[in-house]
mmCIF file of C-alpha atoms and ligand atoms in Angstrom:
data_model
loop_
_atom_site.group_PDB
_atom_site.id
_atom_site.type_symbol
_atom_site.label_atom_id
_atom_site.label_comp_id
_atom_site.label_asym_id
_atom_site.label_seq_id
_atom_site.Cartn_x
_atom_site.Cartn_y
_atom_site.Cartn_z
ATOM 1 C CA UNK U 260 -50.229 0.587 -29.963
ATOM 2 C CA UNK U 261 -47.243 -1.541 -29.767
ATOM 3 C CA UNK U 262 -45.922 -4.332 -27.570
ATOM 4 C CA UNK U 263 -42.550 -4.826 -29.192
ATOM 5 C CA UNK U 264 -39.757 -4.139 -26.465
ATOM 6 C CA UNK U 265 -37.387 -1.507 -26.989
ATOM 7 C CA UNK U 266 -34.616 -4.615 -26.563
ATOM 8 C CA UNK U 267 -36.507 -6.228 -29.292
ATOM 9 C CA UNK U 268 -37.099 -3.337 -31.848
ATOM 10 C CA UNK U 269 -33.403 -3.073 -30.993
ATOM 11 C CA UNK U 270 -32.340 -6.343 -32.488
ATOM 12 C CA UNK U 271 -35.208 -6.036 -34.941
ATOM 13 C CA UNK U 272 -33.509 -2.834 -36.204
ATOM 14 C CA UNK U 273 -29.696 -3.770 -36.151
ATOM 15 C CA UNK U 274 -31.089 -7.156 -38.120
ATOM 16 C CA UNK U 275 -32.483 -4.937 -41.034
ATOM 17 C CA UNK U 276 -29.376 -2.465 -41.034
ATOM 18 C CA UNK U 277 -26.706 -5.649 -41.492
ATOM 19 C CA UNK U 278 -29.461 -7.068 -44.389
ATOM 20 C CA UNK U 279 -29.222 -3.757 -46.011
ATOM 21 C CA UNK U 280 -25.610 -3.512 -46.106
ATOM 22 C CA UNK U 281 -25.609 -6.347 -47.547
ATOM 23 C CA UNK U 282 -27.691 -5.771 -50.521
ATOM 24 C CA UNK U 283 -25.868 -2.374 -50.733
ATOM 25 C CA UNK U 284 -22.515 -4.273 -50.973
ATOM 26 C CA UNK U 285 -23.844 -6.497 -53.444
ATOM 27 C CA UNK U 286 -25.320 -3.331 -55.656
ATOM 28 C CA UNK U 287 -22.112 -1.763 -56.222
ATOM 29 C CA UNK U 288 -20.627 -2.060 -59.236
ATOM 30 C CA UNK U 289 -17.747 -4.670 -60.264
ATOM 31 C CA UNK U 290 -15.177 -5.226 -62.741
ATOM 32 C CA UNK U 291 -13.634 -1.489 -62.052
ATOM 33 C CA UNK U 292 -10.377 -0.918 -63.831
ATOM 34 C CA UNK U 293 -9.117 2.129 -64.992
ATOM 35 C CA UNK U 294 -11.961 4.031 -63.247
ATOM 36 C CA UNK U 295 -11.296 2.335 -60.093
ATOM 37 C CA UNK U 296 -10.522 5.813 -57.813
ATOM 38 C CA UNK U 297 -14.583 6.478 -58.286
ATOM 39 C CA UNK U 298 -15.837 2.886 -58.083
ATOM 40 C CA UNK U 299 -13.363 3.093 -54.877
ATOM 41 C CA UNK U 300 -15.279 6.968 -53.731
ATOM 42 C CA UNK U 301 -18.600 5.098 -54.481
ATOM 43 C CA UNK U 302 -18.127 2.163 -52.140
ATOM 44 C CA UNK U 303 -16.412 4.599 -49.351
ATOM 45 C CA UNK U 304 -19.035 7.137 -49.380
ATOM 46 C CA UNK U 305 -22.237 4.800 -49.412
ATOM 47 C CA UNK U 306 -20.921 2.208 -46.895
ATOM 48 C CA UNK U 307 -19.132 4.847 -44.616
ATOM 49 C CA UNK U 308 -22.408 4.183 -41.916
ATOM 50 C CA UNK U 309 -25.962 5.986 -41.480
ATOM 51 C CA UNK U 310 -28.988 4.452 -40.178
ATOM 52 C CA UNK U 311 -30.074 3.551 -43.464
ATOM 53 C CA UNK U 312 -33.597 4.579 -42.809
ATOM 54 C CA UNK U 313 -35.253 5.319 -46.463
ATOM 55 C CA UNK U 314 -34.238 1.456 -47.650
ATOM 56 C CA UNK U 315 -35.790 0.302 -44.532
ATOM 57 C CA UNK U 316 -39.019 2.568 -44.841
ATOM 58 C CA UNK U 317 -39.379 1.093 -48.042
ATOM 59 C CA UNK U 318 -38.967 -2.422 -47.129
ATOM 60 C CA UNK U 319 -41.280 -2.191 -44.159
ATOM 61 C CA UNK U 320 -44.081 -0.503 -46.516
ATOM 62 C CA UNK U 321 -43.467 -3.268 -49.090
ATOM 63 C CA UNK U 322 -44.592 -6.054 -46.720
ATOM 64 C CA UNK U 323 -47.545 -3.467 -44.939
ATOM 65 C CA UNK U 324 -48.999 -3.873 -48.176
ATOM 66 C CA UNK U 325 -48.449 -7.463 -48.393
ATOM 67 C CA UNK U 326 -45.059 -7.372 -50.939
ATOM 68 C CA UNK U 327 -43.642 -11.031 -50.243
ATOM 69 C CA UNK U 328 -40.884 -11.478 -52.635
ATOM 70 C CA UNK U 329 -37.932 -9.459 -50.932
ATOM 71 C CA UNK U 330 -35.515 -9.700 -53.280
ATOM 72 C CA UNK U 331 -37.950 -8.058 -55.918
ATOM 73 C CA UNK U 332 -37.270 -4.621 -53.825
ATOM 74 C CA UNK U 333 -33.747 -4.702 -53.256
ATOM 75 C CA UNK U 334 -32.720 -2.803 -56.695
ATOM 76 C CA UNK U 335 -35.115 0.010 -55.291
ATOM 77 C CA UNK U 336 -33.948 -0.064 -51.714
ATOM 78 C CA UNK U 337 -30.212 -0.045 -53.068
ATOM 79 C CA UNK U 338 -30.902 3.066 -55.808
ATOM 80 C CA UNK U 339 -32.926 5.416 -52.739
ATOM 81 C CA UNK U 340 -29.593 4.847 -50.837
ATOM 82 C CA UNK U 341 -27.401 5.723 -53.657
ATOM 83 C CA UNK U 342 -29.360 8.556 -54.409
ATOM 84 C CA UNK U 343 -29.230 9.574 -50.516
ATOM 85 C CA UNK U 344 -25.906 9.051 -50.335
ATOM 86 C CA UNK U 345 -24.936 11.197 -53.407
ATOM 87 C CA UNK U 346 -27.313 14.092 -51.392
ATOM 88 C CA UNK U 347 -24.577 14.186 -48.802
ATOM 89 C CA UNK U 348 -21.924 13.977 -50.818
ATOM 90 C CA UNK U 349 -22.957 17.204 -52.879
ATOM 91 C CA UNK U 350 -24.147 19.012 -49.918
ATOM 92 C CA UNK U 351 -21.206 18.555 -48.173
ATOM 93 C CA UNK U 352 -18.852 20.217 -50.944
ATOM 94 C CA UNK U 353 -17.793 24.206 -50.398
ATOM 95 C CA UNK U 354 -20.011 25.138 -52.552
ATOM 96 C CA UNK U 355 -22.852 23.906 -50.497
ATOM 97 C CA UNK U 356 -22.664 23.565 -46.939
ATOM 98 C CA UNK U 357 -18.671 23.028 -46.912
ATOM 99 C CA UNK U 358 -19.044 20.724 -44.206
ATOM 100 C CA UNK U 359 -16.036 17.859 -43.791
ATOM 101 C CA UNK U 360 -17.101 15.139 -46.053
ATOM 102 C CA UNK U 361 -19.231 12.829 -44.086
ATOM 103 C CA UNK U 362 -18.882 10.834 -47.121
ATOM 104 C CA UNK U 363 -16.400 11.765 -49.127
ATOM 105 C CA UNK U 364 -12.424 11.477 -48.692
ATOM 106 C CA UNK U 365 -11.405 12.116 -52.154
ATOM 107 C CA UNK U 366 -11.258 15.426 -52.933
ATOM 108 C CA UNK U 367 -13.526 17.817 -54.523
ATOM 109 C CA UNK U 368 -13.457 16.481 -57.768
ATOM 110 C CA UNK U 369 -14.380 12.571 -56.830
ATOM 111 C CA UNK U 370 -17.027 14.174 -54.263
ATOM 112 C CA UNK U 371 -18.738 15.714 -57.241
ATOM 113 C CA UNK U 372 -18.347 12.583 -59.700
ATOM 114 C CA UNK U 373 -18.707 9.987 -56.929
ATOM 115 C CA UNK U 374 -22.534 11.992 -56.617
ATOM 116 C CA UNK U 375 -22.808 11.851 -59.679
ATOM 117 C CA UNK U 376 -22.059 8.424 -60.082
ATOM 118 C CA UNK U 377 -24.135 7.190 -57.315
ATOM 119 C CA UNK U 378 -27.103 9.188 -58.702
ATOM 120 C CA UNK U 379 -26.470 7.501 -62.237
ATOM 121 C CA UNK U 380 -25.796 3.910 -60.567
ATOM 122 C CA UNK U 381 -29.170 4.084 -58.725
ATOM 123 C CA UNK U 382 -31.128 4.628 -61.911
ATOM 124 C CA UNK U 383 -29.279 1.477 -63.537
ATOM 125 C CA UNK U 384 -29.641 -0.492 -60.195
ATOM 126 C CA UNK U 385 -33.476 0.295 -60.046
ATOM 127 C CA UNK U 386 -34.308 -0.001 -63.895
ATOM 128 C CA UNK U 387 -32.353 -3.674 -64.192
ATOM 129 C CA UNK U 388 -34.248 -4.836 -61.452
ATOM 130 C CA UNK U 389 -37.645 -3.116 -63.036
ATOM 131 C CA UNK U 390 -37.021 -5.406 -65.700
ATOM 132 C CA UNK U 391 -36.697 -8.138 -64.045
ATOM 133 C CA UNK U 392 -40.153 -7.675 -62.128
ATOM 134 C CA UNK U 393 -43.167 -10.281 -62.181
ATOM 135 C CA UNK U 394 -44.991 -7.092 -63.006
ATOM 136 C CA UNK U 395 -42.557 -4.327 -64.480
ATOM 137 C CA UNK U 396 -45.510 -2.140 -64.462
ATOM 138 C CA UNK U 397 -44.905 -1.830 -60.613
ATOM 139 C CA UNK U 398 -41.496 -1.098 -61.149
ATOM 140 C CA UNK U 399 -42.029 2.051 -63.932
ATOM 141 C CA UNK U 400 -44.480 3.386 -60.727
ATOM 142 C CA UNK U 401 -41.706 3.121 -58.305
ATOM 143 C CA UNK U 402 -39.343 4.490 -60.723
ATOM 144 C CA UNK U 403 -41.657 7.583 -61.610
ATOM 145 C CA UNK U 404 -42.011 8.230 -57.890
ATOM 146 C CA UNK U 405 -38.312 7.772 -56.886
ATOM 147 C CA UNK U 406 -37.160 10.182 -60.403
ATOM 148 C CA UNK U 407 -39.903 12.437 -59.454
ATOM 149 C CA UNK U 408 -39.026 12.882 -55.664
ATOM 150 C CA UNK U 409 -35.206 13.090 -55.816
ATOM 151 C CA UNK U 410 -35.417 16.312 -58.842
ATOM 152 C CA UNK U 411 -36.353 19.445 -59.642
ATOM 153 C CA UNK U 412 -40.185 19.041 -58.101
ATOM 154 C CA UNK U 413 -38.477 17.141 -55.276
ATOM 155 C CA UNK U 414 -35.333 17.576 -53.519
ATOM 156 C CA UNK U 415 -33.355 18.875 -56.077
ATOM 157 C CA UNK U 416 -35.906 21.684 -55.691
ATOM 158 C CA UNK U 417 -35.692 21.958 -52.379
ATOM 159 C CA UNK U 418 -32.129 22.053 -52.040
ATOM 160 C CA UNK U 419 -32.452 25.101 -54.529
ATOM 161 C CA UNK U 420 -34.433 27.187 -52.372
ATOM 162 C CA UNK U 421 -32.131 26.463 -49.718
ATOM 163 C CA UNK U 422 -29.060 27.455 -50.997
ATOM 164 C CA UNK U 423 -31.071 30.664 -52.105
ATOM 165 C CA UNK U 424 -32.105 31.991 -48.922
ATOM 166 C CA UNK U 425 -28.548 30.860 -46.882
ATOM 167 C CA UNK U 426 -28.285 33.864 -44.649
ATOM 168 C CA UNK U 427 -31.349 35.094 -45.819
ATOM 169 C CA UNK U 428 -34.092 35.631 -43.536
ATOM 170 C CA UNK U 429 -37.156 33.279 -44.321
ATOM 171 C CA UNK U 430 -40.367 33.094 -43.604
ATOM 172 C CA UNK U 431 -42.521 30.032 -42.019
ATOM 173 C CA UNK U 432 -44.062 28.978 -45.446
ATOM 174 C CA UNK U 433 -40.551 29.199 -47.439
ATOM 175 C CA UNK U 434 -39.196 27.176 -44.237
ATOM 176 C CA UNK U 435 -41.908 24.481 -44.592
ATOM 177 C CA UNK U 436 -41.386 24.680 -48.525
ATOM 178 C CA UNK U 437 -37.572 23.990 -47.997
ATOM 179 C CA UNK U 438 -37.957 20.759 -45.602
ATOM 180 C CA UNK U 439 -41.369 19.363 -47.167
ATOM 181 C CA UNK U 440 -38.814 19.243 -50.789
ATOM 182 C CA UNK U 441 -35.037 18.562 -49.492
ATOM 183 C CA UNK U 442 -35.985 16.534 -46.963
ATOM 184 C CA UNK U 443 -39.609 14.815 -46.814
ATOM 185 C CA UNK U 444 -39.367 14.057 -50.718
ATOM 186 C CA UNK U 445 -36.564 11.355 -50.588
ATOM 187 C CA UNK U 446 -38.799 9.989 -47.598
ATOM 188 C CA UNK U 447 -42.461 10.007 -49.209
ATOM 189 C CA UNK U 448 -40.638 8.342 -52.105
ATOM 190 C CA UNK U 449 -39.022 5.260 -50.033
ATOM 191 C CA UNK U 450 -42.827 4.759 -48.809
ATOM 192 C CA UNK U 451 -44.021 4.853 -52.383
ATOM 193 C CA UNK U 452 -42.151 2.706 -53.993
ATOM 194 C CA UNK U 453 -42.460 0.202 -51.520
ATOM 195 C CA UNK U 454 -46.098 0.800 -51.650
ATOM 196 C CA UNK U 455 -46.049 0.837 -55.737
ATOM 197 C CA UNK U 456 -43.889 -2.271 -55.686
ATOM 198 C CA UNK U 457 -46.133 -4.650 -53.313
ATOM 199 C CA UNK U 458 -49.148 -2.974 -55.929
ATOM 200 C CA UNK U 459 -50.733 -0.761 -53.659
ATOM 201 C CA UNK U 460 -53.624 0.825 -55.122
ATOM 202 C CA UNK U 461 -53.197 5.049 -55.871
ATOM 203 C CA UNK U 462 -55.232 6.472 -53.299
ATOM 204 C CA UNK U 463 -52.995 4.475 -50.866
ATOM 205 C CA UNK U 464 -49.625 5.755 -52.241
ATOM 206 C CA UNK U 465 -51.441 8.967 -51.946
ATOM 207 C CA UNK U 466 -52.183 8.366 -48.346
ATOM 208 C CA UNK U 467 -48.395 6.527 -47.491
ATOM 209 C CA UNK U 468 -47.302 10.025 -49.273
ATOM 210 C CA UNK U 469 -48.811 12.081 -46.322
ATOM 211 C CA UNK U 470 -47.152 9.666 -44.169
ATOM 212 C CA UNK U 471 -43.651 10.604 -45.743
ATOM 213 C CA UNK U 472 -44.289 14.212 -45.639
ATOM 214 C CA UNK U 473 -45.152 14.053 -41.940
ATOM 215 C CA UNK U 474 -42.334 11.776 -41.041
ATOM 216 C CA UNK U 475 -39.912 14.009 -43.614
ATOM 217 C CA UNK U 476 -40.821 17.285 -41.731
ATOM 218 C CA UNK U 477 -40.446 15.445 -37.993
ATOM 219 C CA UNK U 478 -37.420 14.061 -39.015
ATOM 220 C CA UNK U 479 -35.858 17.488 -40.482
ATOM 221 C CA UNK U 480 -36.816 19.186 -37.652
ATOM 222 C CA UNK U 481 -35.391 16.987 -35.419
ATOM 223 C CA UNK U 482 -31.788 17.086 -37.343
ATOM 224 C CA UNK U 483 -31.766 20.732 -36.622
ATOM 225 C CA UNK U 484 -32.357 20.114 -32.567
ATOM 226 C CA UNK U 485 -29.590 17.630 -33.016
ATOM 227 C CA UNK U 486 -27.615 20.102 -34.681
ATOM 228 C CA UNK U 487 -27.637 22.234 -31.921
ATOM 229 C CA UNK U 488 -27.644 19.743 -28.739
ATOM 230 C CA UNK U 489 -25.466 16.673 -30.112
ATOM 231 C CA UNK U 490 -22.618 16.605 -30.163
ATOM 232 C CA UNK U 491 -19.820 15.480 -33.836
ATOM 233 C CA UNK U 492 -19.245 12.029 -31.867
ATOM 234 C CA UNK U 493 -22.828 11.022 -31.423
ATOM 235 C CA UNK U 494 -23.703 12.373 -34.919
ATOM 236 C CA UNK U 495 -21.281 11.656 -36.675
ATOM 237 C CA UNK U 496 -20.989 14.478 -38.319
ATOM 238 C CA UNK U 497 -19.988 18.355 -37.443
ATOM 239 C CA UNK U 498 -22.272 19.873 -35.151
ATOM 240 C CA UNK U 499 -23.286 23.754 -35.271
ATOM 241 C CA UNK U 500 -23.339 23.741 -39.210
ATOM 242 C CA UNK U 501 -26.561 25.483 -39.420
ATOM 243 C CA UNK U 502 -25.386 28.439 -37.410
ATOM 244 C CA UNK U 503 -22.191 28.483 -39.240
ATOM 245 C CA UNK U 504 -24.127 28.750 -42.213
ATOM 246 C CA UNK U 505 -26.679 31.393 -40.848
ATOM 247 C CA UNK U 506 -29.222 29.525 -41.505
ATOM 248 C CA UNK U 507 -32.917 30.007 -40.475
ATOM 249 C CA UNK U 508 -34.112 26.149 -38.651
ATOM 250 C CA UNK U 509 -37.103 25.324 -37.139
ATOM 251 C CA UNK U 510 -35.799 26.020 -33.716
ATOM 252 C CA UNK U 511 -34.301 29.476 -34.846
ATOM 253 C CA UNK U 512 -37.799 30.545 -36.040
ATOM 254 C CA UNK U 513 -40.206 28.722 -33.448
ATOM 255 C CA UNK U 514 -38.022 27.967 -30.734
ATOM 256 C CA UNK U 515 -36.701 24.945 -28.980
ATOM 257 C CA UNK U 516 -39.715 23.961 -27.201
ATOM 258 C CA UNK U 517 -42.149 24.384 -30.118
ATOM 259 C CA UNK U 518 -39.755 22.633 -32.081
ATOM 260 C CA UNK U 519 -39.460 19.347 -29.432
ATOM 261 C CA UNK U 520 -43.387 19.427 -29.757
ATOM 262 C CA UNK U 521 -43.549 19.365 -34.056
ATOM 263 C CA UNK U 522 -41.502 16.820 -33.850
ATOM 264 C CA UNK U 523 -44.236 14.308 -31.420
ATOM 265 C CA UNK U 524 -47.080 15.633 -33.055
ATOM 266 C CA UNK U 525 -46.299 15.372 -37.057
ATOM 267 C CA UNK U 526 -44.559 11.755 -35.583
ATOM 268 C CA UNK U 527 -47.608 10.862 -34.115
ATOM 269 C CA UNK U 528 -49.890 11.629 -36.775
ATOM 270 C CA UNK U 529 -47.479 9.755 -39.435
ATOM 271 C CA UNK U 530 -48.834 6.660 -37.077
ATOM 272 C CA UNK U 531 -52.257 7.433 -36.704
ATOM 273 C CA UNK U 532 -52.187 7.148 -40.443
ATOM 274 C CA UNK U 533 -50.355 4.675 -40.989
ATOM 275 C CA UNK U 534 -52.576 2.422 -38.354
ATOM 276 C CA UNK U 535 -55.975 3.202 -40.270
ATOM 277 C CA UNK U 536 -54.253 2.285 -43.608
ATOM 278 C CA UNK U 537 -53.631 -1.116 -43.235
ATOM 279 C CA UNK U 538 -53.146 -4.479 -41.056
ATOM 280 C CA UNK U 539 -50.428 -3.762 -38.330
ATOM 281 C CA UNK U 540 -46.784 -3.331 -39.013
ATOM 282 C CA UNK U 541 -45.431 -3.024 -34.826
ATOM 283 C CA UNK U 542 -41.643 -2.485 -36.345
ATOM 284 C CA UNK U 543 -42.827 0.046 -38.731
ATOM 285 C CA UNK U 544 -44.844 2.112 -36.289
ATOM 286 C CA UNK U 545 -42.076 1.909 -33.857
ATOM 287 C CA UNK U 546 -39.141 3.025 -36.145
ATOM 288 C CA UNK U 547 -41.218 6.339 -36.559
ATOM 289 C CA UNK U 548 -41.834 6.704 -32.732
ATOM 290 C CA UNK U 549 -38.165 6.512 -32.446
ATOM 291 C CA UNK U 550 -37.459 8.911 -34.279
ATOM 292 C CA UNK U 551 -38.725 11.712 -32.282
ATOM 293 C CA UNK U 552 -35.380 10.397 -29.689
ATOM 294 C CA UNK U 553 -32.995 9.983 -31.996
ATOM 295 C CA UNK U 554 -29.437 10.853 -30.853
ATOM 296 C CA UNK U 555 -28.599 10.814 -34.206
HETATM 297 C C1 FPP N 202 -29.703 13.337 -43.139
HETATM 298 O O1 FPP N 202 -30.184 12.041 -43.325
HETATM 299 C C2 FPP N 202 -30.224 14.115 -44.281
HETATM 300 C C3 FPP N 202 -31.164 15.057 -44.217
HETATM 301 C C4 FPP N 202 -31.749 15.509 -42.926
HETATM 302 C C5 FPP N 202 -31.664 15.689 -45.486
HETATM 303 C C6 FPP N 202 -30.891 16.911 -45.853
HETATM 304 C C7 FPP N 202 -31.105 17.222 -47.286
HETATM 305 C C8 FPP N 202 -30.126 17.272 -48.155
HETATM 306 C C9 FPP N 202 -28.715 17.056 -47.747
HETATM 307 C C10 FPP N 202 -30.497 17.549 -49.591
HETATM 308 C C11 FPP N 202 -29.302 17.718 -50.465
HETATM 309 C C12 FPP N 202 -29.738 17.788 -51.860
HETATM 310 C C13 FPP N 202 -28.907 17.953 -52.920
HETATM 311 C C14 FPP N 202 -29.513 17.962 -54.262
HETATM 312 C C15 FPP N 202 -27.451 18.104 -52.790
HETATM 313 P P1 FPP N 202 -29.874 10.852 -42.305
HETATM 314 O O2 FPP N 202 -29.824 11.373 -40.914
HETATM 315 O O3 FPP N 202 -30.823 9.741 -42.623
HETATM 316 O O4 FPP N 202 -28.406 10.427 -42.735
HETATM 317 P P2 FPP N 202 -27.671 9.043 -42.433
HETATM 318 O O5 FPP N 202 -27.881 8.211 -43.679
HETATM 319 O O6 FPP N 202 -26.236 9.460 -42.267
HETATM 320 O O7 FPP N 202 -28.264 8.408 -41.214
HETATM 321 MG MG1 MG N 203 -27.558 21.595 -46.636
#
């Protein structure tokens, strides 16, 4: 499939997470005064690390479907970060999963209006660069997708259900209701809009959609291994939250070894489709193999 070395997809990788933080830098807002505490939250909690994988899936699909213009997409691949980011902010509060902020060192009250904030922000950061599109129908798609996938029929739904059934037990189709929303949503929609924004055609947003859902459901199943095997360092972030929280994971319902194989096969899959789609993108297929390794 691939003949990119792992030292190569190394520098490849660490090259696209310094460009993103970058554009992320240059996203937040300026001219703060009197409201500086949540401009202040905002920049903490969005550059305070992650592997920044949903602005790079949606780069990477951008130019797999021939996008050219880079800094047409950088609104979009700023806003799914903010949007992210605000995600961990609010699921991190007491109410939630009361885990230590991974993102937030404000205080209750700036977590929950630094999420809100970021949320907001991404909508302005995505619509002003909409507008400034050769073809702003492109950018209504990808903001229809990314509005779509981060609510209530995406992971705002999912994060419902979740918070429902805490402590609860669940069964294997509320499980796989609760990851395909909360978690593969946010994902199908970086591959969207990076599909919607190079013009990809609907049946192949459709298709780079299954692609998201597959890598979305590898990928959550893989943070609950890590939840249980890492350890706060590597993460960075507390381990054994899910037990804490008596929650039902794919490893408490199928096991650790079942769970290991999921997350190879729906991986796998994800780049099967992905190769029949369109011409070769080596980086793009190899950030999804590593994810079925990832430490963290
Ligand atoms: C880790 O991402 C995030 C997940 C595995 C998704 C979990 C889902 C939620 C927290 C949904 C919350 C929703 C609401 C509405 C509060 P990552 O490993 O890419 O994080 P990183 O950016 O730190 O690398
Ligand atoms: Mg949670």
């Amino acid at each position: 499939m691939t003949s990119m070395t792992q030292e190569q997809f190394q520098d490849a990788l660490n090259a696209r997470v310094s460009t993103i933080e970058k554009v992320l830098v240059s996203a937040l807002p300026k001219n703060i005064t009197k409201q500086k505490t949540i401009a202040d939250a905002m920049e903490y909690s969005l550059m305070a690390g992650g592997k920044r994988l949903r602005p790079m899936l949606m780069l990477e699909v951008y130019r797999l479907f021939g996008g050219s213009d880079e800094a047409e997409i950088e609104p979009f691949m700023a806003a799914i970060e903010m949007i992210h980011t605000y995600s961990l902010v609010h699921d991190d509060l007491p109410a939630m999963d009361n885990d230590e902020y991974r993102r937030g060192r404000y205080g209750e009250d700036m977590g929950i209006l630094a999420g809100d904030a970021l949320l907001n922000y991404a909508y302005e950061t995505a619509v002003e660069g909409a507008l400034k599109l050769k073809d702003p129908a492109n950018g209504l798609k990808a903001l229809q997708i990314l509005s779509r996938k981060a609510g209530v029929y995406g992971m705002v739904g999912g994060q419902v259900v979740d918070v429902e059934l805490t402590g609860k037990p669940i069964s294997e189709e509320q499980l796989d209701f609760i990851y395909r929303y909360k978690t593969s949503a946010l994902l199908e929609a970086s591959l969207m809009a990076g599909a919607a924004l190079a013009g990809a055609a609907e049946e192949e947003i459709a298709q780079i959609e299954c692609v998201g859902r597959l890598v979305g459901l590898a990928f959550q199943i893989q943070d609950d291994i890590l939840d249980l095997t890492s350890t706060a360092e590597e993460l960075g972030k507390p381990i054994g939250s899910d037990l804490r929280n008596e929650k039902t994971t794919y490893v408490s319902l199928y096991g650790m070894r079942e769970a290991e194989e999921a997350v190879e096969e729906y991986s796998k899959e994800a780049v099967e489709i992905l190769e029949n789609l369109s011409e070769e993108n080596e980086f793009l297929d190899q950030l999804i193999v590593s994810l079925i390794h990832r430490k963290k």
